[in-house]
PDB file of C-alpha atoms in Angstrom:
ATOM      1  CA  MET A   1     -14.316  13.184  -9.751  1.00  0.00           C
ATOM      2  CA  ILE A   2     -14.192  14.087  -6.088  1.00  0.00           C
ATOM      3  CA  ARG A   3     -13.122  11.383  -3.706  1.00  0.00           C
ATOM      4  CA  HIS A   4     -11.877  12.746  -0.391  1.00  0.00           C
ATOM      5  CA  SER A   5      -9.715  10.071   1.145  1.00  0.00           C
ATOM      6  CA  SER A   6      -6.884   9.329   3.484  1.00  0.00           C
ATOM      7  CA  THR A   7      -4.546   6.506   2.562  1.00  0.00           C
ATOM      8  CA  THR A   8      -6.395   4.133   4.900  1.00  0.00           C
ATOM      9  CA  HIS A   9      -9.755   5.056   3.437  1.00  0.00           C
ATOM     10  CA  ALA A  10      -8.439   4.635  -0.095  1.00  0.00           C
ATOM     11  CA  VAL A  11      -7.134   1.158   0.667  1.00  0.00           C
ATOM     12  CA  LYS A  12     -10.572   0.117   1.924  1.00  0.00           C
ATOM     13  CA  TYR A  13     -12.121   1.371  -1.278  1.00  0.00           C
ATOM     14  CA  TYR A  14      -9.661  -0.252  -3.608  1.00  0.00           C
ATOM     15  CA  GLN A  15      -9.395  -3.772  -2.225  1.00  0.00           C
ATOM     16  CA  TYR A  16     -12.366  -5.170  -4.129  1.00  0.00           C
ATOM     17  CA  ASN A  17     -12.346  -6.582  -7.655  1.00  0.00           C
ATOM     18  CA  ARG A  18     -16.136  -6.273  -8.183  1.00  0.00           C
ATOM     19  CA  GLU A  19     -16.225  -9.530 -10.128  1.00  0.00           C
ATOM     20  CA  GLU A  20     -20.034  -9.570  -9.957  1.00  0.00           C
ATOM     21  CA  MET A  21     -20.074  -6.657 -12.407  1.00  0.00           C
ATOM     22  CA  LEU A  22     -18.210  -8.585 -15.093  1.00  0.00           C
ATOM     23  CA  SER A  23     -21.400 -10.229 -16.378  1.00  0.00           C
ATOM     24  CA  PHE A  24     -22.809  -6.806 -17.293  1.00  0.00           C
ATOM     25  CA  ILE A  25     -19.920  -5.903 -19.609  1.00  0.00           C
ATOM     26  CA  PRO A  26     -20.822  -6.556 -23.276  1.00  0.00           C
ATOM     27  CA  LYS A  27     -18.986  -9.712 -24.313  1.00  0.00           C
ATOM     28  CA  ASP A  28     -18.170  -8.244 -27.728  1.00  0.00           C
ATOM     29  CA  ALA A  29     -16.667  -5.033 -26.311  1.00  0.00           C
ATOM     30  CA  ARG A  30     -13.264  -4.304 -27.829  1.00  0.00           C
ATOM     31  CA  SER A  31     -12.545  -0.967 -26.153  1.00  0.00           C
ATOM     32  CA  VAL A  32     -13.470  -0.295 -22.521  1.00  0.00           C
ATOM     33  CA  LEU A  33     -13.014   2.704 -20.209  1.00  0.00           C
ATOM     34  CA  ASP A  34     -13.062   2.115 -16.445  1.00  0.00           C
ATOM     35  CA  VAL A  35     -13.812   5.413 -14.682  1.00  0.00           C
ATOM     36  CA  GLY A  36     -12.468   5.485 -11.141  1.00  0.00           C
ATOM     37  CA  CYS A  37     -10.536   2.310 -11.902  1.00  0.00           C
ATOM     38  CA  ALA A  38      -8.578   2.330  -8.617  1.00  0.00           C
ATOM     39  CA  SER A  39      -5.590  -0.020  -8.917  1.00  0.00           C
ATOM     40  CA  GLY A  40      -6.918  -1.464 -12.168  1.00  0.00           C
ATOM     41  CA  ARG A  41      -7.898  -4.888 -10.887  1.00  0.00           C
ATOM     42  CA  PHE A  42     -11.380  -4.892 -12.388  1.00  0.00           C
ATOM     43  CA  GLY A  43     -10.035  -3.548 -15.670  1.00  0.00           C
ATOM     44  CA  ALA A  44      -7.428  -6.298 -15.689  1.00  0.00           C
ATOM     45  CA  LEU A  45     -10.211  -8.819 -15.150  1.00  0.00           C
ATOM     46  CA  VAL A  46     -12.078  -7.382 -18.140  1.00  0.00           C
ATOM     47  CA  LYS A  47      -8.905  -7.650 -20.240  1.00  0.00           C
ATOM     48  CA  HIS A  48      -8.423 -11.273 -19.214  1.00  0.00           C
ATOM     49  CA  LYS A  49     -12.020 -12.464 -19.555  1.00  0.00           C
ATOM     50  CA  ILE A  50     -13.196 -10.451 -22.569  1.00  0.00           C
ATOM     51  CA  GLY A  51      -9.947  -9.588 -24.311  1.00  0.00           C
ATOM     52  CA  ALA A  52     -10.767  -5.905 -24.644  1.00  0.00           C
ATOM     53  CA  GLU A  53      -8.417  -2.932 -24.699  1.00  0.00           C
ATOM     54  CA  VAL A  54      -8.980  -1.236 -21.341  1.00  0.00           C
ATOM     55  CA  TRP A  55      -8.341   2.394 -20.440  1.00  0.00           C
ATOM     56  CA  GLY A  56      -8.610   3.785 -16.931  1.00  0.00           C
ATOM     57  CA  ILE A  57      -9.229   7.098 -15.185  1.00  0.00           C
ATOM     58  CA  GLU A  58      -8.224   7.464 -11.535  1.00  0.00           C
ATOM     59  CA  ILE A  59      -7.826  10.539  -9.350  1.00  0.00           C
ATOM     60  CA  GLU A  60      -5.634   8.902  -6.664  1.00  0.00           C
ATOM     61  CA  LYS A  61      -2.054   9.127  -7.952  1.00  0.00           C
ATOM     62  CA  LYS A  62      -0.661   6.026  -6.225  1.00  0.00           C
ATOM     63  CA  MET A  63      -3.584   3.916  -7.353  1.00  0.00           C
ATOM     64  CA  ALA A  64      -3.246   5.264 -10.882  1.00  0.00           C
ATOM     65  CA  GLU A  65       0.397   4.191 -10.917  1.00  0.00           C
ATOM     66  CA  GLU A  66      -0.661   0.662  -9.989  1.00  0.00           C
ATOM     67  CA  ALA A  67      -3.416   0.679 -12.593  1.00  0.00           C
ATOM     68  CA  ALA A  68      -0.976   1.798 -15.292  1.00  0.00           C
ATOM     69  CA  LYS A  69       0.833  -1.528 -14.844  1.00  0.00           C
ATOM     70  CA  ARG A  70      -2.361  -3.458 -15.568  1.00  0.00           C
ATOM     71  CA  LEU A  71      -4.275  -1.405 -18.131  1.00  0.00           C
ATOM     72  CA  ASP A  72      -3.548  -0.370 -21.715  1.00  0.00           C
ATOM     73  CA  LYS A  73      -3.783   3.379 -21.149  1.00  0.00           C
ATOM     74  CA  MET A  74      -4.122   5.412 -17.968  1.00  0.00           C
ATOM     75  CA  LEU A  75      -5.323   8.958 -17.291  1.00  0.00           C
ATOM     76  CA  THR A  76      -4.727  10.444 -13.846  1.00  0.00           C
ATOM     77  CA  GLY A  77      -7.023  13.164 -12.555  1.00  0.00           C
ATOM     78  CA  ASP A  78     -10.614  14.285 -12.170  1.00  0.00           C
ATOM     79  CA  VAL A  79     -12.894  12.530 -14.651  1.00  0.00           C
ATOM     80  CA  SER A  80     -14.602  15.797 -15.589  1.00  0.00           C
ATOM     81  CA  VAL A  81     -11.200  17.075 -16.747  1.00  0.00           C
ATOM     82  CA  CYS A  82      -9.874  13.827 -18.238  1.00  0.00           C
ATOM     83  CA  ILE A  83     -12.885  13.479 -20.539  1.00  0.00           C
ATOM     84  CA  ALA A  84     -11.337  16.128 -22.791  1.00  0.00           C
ATOM     85  CA  ASP A  85      -8.400  13.771 -23.460  1.00  0.00           C
ATOM     86  CA  LEU A  86     -10.556  10.808 -24.486  1.00  0.00           C
ATOM     87  CA  PRO A  87     -11.116   9.823 -28.127  1.00  0.00           C
ATOM     88  CA  GLU A  88     -14.583  10.451 -29.552  1.00  0.00           C
ATOM     89  CA  ASN A  89     -16.894   7.603 -30.611  1.00  0.00           C
ATOM     90  CA  TYR A  90     -14.351   5.059 -29.377  1.00  0.00           C
ATOM     91  CA  PHE A  91     -15.449   3.017 -26.367  1.00  0.00           C
ATOM     92  CA  ASP A  92     -17.808   0.068 -26.595  1.00  0.00           C
ATOM     93  CA  CYS A  93     -18.271   0.227 -22.834  1.00  0.00           C
ATOM     94  CA  ILE A  94     -17.684   2.876 -20.162  1.00  0.00           C
ATOM     95  CA  ILE A  95     -17.751   1.598 -16.584  1.00  0.00           C
ATOM     96  CA  PHE A  96     -18.762   3.519 -13.450  1.00  0.00           C
ATOM     97  CA  ASN A  97     -18.374   1.055 -10.568  1.00  0.00           C
ATOM     98  CA  ASP A  98     -19.473   2.916  -7.412  1.00  0.00           C
ATOM     99  CA  ILE A  99     -18.303   6.233  -8.841  1.00  0.00           C
ATOM    100  CA  LEU A 100     -21.346   8.368  -9.673  1.00  0.00           C
ATOM    101  CA  GLU A 101     -22.204   8.908  -6.002  1.00  0.00           C
ATOM    102  CA  HIS A 102     -18.769  10.493  -5.447  1.00  0.00           C
ATOM    103  CA  LEU A 103     -19.183  13.126  -8.148  1.00  0.00           C
ATOM    104  CA  ALA A 104     -20.367  16.658  -7.509  1.00  0.00           C
ATOM    105  CA  ASP A 105     -22.051  16.630 -10.920  1.00  0.00           C
ATOM    106  CA  PRO A 106     -22.481  13.072 -12.199  1.00  0.00           C
ATOM    107  CA  PHE A 107     -25.125  14.282 -14.637  1.00  0.00           C
ATOM    108  CA  SER A 108     -22.749  16.382 -16.722  1.00  0.00           C
ATOM    109  CA  VAL A 109     -20.206  13.537 -16.707  1.00  0.00           C
ATOM    110  CA  LEU A 110     -22.787  11.047 -17.980  1.00  0.00           C
ATOM    111  CA  THR A 111     -23.821  13.515 -20.661  1.00  0.00           C
ATOM    112  CA  SER A 112     -20.237  14.221 -21.717  1.00  0.00           C
ATOM    113  CA  VAL A 113     -19.177  10.586 -22.096  1.00  0.00           C
ATOM    114  CA  MET A 114     -21.946   9.977 -24.623  1.00  0.00           C
ATOM    115  CA  GLY A 115     -19.600  11.506 -27.166  1.00  0.00           C
ATOM    116  CA  ASN A 116     -16.925   8.952 -26.287  1.00  0.00           C
ATOM    117  CA  LEU A 117     -19.151   5.920 -26.845  1.00  0.00           C
ATOM    118  CA  SER A 118     -18.984   3.998 -30.091  1.00  0.00           C
ATOM    119  CA  GLY A 119     -22.116   3.354 -32.125  1.00  0.00           C
ATOM    120  CA  ARG A 120     -22.762   0.210 -30.100  1.00  0.00           C
ATOM    121  CA  GLY A 121     -21.476   1.672 -26.843  1.00  0.00           C
ATOM    122  CA  ARG A 122     -22.993   1.111 -23.417  1.00  0.00           C
ATOM    123  CA  ILE A 123     -22.413   2.536 -19.950  1.00  0.00           C
ATOM    124  CA  VAL A 124     -22.273   0.059 -17.079  1.00  0.00           C
ATOM    125  CA  CYS A 125     -22.794   1.396 -13.565  1.00  0.00           C
ATOM    126  CA  SER A 126     -22.863   0.032 -10.039  1.00  0.00           C
ATOM    127  CA  ILE A 127     -24.817   2.439  -7.825  1.00  0.00           C
ATOM    128  CA  PRO A 128     -25.510   2.202  -4.061  1.00  0.00           C
ATOM    129  CA  ASN A 129     -29.179   2.126  -3.042  1.00  0.00           C
ATOM    130  CA  ILE A 130     -29.998   4.777  -0.441  1.00  0.00           C
ATOM    131  CA  ARG A 131     -33.400   3.088   0.054  1.00  0.00           C
ATOM    132  CA  HIS A 132     -31.717  -0.019   1.431  1.00  0.00           C
ATOM    133  CA  PHE A 133     -33.677  -1.518   4.328  1.00  0.00           C
ATOM    134  CA  LYS A 134     -30.962  -0.987   6.932  1.00  0.00           C
ATOM    135  CA  VAL A 135     -30.580   2.683   6.016  1.00  0.00           C
ATOM    136  CA  LEU A 136     -34.347   3.257   6.206  1.00  0.00           C
ATOM    137  CA  LYS A 137     -34.629   1.336   9.463  1.00  0.00           C
ATOM    138  CA  LYS A 138     -32.078   3.525  11.209  1.00  0.00           C
ATOM    139  CA  LEU A 139     -33.535   6.709   9.746  1.00  0.00           C
ATOM    140  CA  VAL A 140     -37.222   5.967  10.428  1.00  0.00           C
ATOM    141  CA  LEU A 141     -36.988   4.081  13.719  1.00  0.00           C
ATOM    142  CA  LYS A 142     -33.948   5.728  15.297  1.00  0.00           C
ATOM    143  CA  GLY A 143     -33.670   9.059  13.509  1.00  0.00           C
ATOM    144  CA  GLU A 144     -30.063   8.239  12.600  1.00  0.00           C
ATOM    145  CA  TRP A 145     -28.211   9.282   9.459  1.00  0.00           C
ATOM    146  CA  GLU A 146     -24.649   8.425  10.377  1.00  0.00           C
ATOM    147  CA  TYR A 147     -21.872   8.577   7.814  1.00  0.00           C
ATOM    148  CA  LYS A 148     -19.358   5.720   7.778  1.00  0.00           C
ATOM    149  CA  GLU A 149     -15.869   5.039   6.445  1.00  0.00           C
ATOM    150  CA  ALA A 150     -17.394   2.888   3.707  1.00  0.00           C
ATOM    151  CA  GLY A 151     -20.761   1.631   2.517  1.00  0.00           C
ATOM    152  CA  ILE A 152     -23.981   3.295   1.397  1.00  0.00           C
ATOM    153  CA  LEU A 153     -23.495   6.188   3.815  1.00  0.00           C
ATOM    154  CA  ASP A 154     -19.807   6.583   3.049  1.00  0.00           C
ATOM    155  CA  ARG A 155     -18.674   9.993   4.194  1.00  0.00           C
ATOM    156  CA  THR A 156     -17.362  10.815   0.713  1.00  0.00           C
ATOM    157  CA  HIS A 157     -20.702  10.280  -1.043  1.00  0.00           C
ATOM    158  CA  LEU A 158     -22.032  13.493  -2.538  1.00  0.00           C
ATOM    159  CA  ARG A 159     -25.053  12.074  -4.374  1.00  0.00           C
ATOM    160  CA  PHE A 160     -27.634   9.448  -3.438  1.00  0.00           C
ATOM    161  CA  PHE A 161     -29.739   7.256  -5.709  1.00  0.00           C
ATOM    162  CA  THR A 162     -32.752   4.951  -5.607  1.00  0.00           C
ATOM    163  CA  TYR A 163     -34.176   2.576  -8.206  1.00  0.00           C
ATOM    164  CA  LYS A 164     -36.638   5.238  -9.365  1.00  0.00           C
ATOM    165  CA  SER A 165     -34.124   8.078  -9.375  1.00  0.00           C
ATOM    166  CA  ILE A 166     -31.691   6.027 -11.472  1.00  0.00           C
ATOM    167  CA  ARG A 167     -34.434   5.499 -14.050  1.00  0.00           C
ATOM    168  CA  LYS A 168     -35.398   9.164 -14.044  1.00  0.00           C
ATOM    169  CA  THR A 169     -31.773  10.298 -14.257  1.00  0.00           C
ATOM    170  CA  MET A 170     -30.921   8.105 -17.226  1.00  0.00           C
ATOM    171  CA  ASP A 171     -34.104   9.035 -19.047  1.00  0.00           C
ATOM    172  CA  SER A 172     -33.601  12.760 -18.477  1.00  0.00           C
ATOM    173  CA  LEU A 173     -30.019  12.580 -19.776  1.00  0.00           C
ATOM    174  CA  GLY A 174     -30.990  10.766 -22.963  1.00  0.00           C
ATOM    175  CA  TYR A 175     -30.111   7.186 -22.049  1.00  0.00           C
ATOM    176  CA  THR A 176     -32.234   4.091 -22.531  1.00  0.00           C
ATOM    177  CA  ILE A 177     -31.848   1.558 -19.723  1.00  0.00           C
ATOM    178  CA  GLU A 178     -31.424  -2.035 -20.868  1.00  0.00           C
ATOM    179  CA  ILE A 179     -30.755  -3.584 -17.457  1.00  0.00           C
ATOM    180  CA  LEU A 180     -31.442  -2.277 -13.950  1.00  0.00           C
ATOM    181  CA  GLN A 181     -30.830  -5.142 -11.566  1.00  0.00           C
ATOM    182  CA  GLY A 182     -30.555  -5.326  -7.789  1.00  0.00           C
ATOM    183  CA  LEU A 183     -27.303  -6.588  -6.261  1.00  0.00           C
ATOM    184  CA  LYS A 184     -26.451  -8.060  -2.856  1.00  0.00           C
ATOM    185  CA  PRO A 185     -30.015  -8.740  -1.613  1.00  0.00           C
ATOM    186  CA  ILE A 186     -30.791  -9.066   2.093  1.00  0.00           C
ATOM    187  CA  LYS A 187     -31.137 -12.745   2.990  1.00  0.00           C
ATOM    188  CA  LYS A 188     -31.924 -12.694   6.716  1.00  0.00           C
ATOM    189  CA  TRP A 189     -35.601 -13.450   7.425  1.00  0.00           C
ATOM    190  CA  LYS A 190     -35.742 -11.012  10.360  1.00  0.00           C
ATOM    191  CA  HIS A 191     -35.300  -8.218   7.829  1.00  0.00           C
ATOM    192  CA  LEU A 192     -37.286  -9.750   4.968  1.00  0.00           C
ATOM    193  CA  TRP A 193     -40.673 -10.283   6.628  1.00  0.00           C
ATOM    194  CA  ILE A 194     -41.574  -6.596   6.668  1.00  0.00           C
ATOM    195  CA  ILE A 195     -40.368  -6.214   3.076  1.00  0.00           C
ATOM    196  CA  TYR A 196     -42.633  -9.040   1.904  1.00  0.00           C
ATOM    197  CA  LEU A 197     -45.531  -7.694   3.974  1.00  0.00           C
ATOM    198  CA  PHE A 198     -45.356  -4.409   2.068  1.00  0.00           C
ATOM    199  CA  TYR A 199     -43.687  -5.813  -1.070  1.00  0.00           C
ATOM    200  CA  PRO A 200     -45.271  -3.483  -3.681  1.00  0.00           C
ATOM    201  CA  TRP A 201     -43.746  -0.486  -1.893  1.00  0.00           C
ATOM    202  CA  LEU A 202     -40.577  -1.938  -0.381  1.00  0.00           C
ATOM    203  CA  TRP A 203     -39.265  -4.559  -2.845  1.00  0.00           C
ATOM    204  CA  ASP A 204     -36.298  -2.368  -3.808  1.00  0.00           C
ATOM    205  CA  THR A 205     -35.176  -1.947  -0.186  1.00  0.00           C
ATOM    206  CA  ARG A 206     -33.772  -5.505  -0.294  1.00  0.00           C
ATOM    207  CA  PHE A 207     -30.872  -4.487  -2.503  1.00  0.00           C
ATOM    208  CA  TYR A 208     -27.598  -2.901  -1.445  1.00  0.00           C
ATOM    209  CA  GLN A 209     -26.780  -1.693  -4.963  1.00  0.00           C
ATOM    210  CA  PHE A 210     -28.146  -1.610  -8.479  1.00  0.00           C
ATOM    211  CA  ALA A 211     -26.333  -2.579 -11.654  1.00  0.00           C
ATOM    212  CA  CYS A 212     -27.375  -0.419 -14.584  1.00  0.00           C
ATOM    213  CA  VAL A 213     -26.626  -0.946 -18.273  1.00  0.00           C
ATOM    214  CA  ALA A 214     -27.742   1.846 -20.592  1.00  0.00           C
ATOM    215  CA  LYS A 215     -27.189   3.162 -24.099  1.00  0.00           C
ATOM    216  CA  PRO A 216     -27.766   6.589 -25.656  1.00  0.00           C
ATOM    217  CA  SER A 217     -31.370   6.865 -26.811  1.00  0.00           C
ATOM    218  CA  ALA A 218     -32.010   6.931 -30.547  1.00  0.00           C
ATOM    219  CA  GLY A 219     -31.531  10.411 -31.919  1.00  0.00           C
ATOM    220  CA  THR A 220     -29.673  11.744 -28.877  1.00  0.00           C
ATOM    221  CA  PHE A 221     -26.708  12.746 -31.039  1.00  0.00           C
ATOM    222  CA  SER A 222     -28.427  12.900 -34.383  1.00  0.00           C
TER     223      SER A 222
END
């Protein structure tokens, strides 16, 4: 996993627990892997609420040291390298909370971790929506594509996704999507009126992120 970051930038990234993603974790999961787990706060929440064994992968050394205090097992390094040290057919859930967009090749990572999922395993992802209304507004009306310290246009993002591209990506890699749900919808009417006016084409622009739950399609590893 590639995440270029100064200490300040890392702190901004790692201060959130992402509690809204907890509802997407299978309640019967007994073994969970949190990829890009940061300081392990979300993994600790999973341990507390679900009672699962939680592993973590984190590339930032200081954050990994913090996570090691909270999680059951910790791997420090690039996820594409750490995958080789993971047990096969083991995890009931593998989490990618705002991680795929930071990877140079998220597709090979998603393909590789299939072998680490148990027979009932699922991947759970939180993915920023590049078709968000505010991004499109600045691009179309102002011609601006300005990278920020954090957010959808975070300067460390290497890949960008939309609702449709998430579906196509998962399908092409051999996953079946069970849930693809918008998160953090726009609520201000001054932004919503144009979305509702052209709803069939713009409905997905309301959402800041998408939560995706998927499983390997039948026969993928037969």
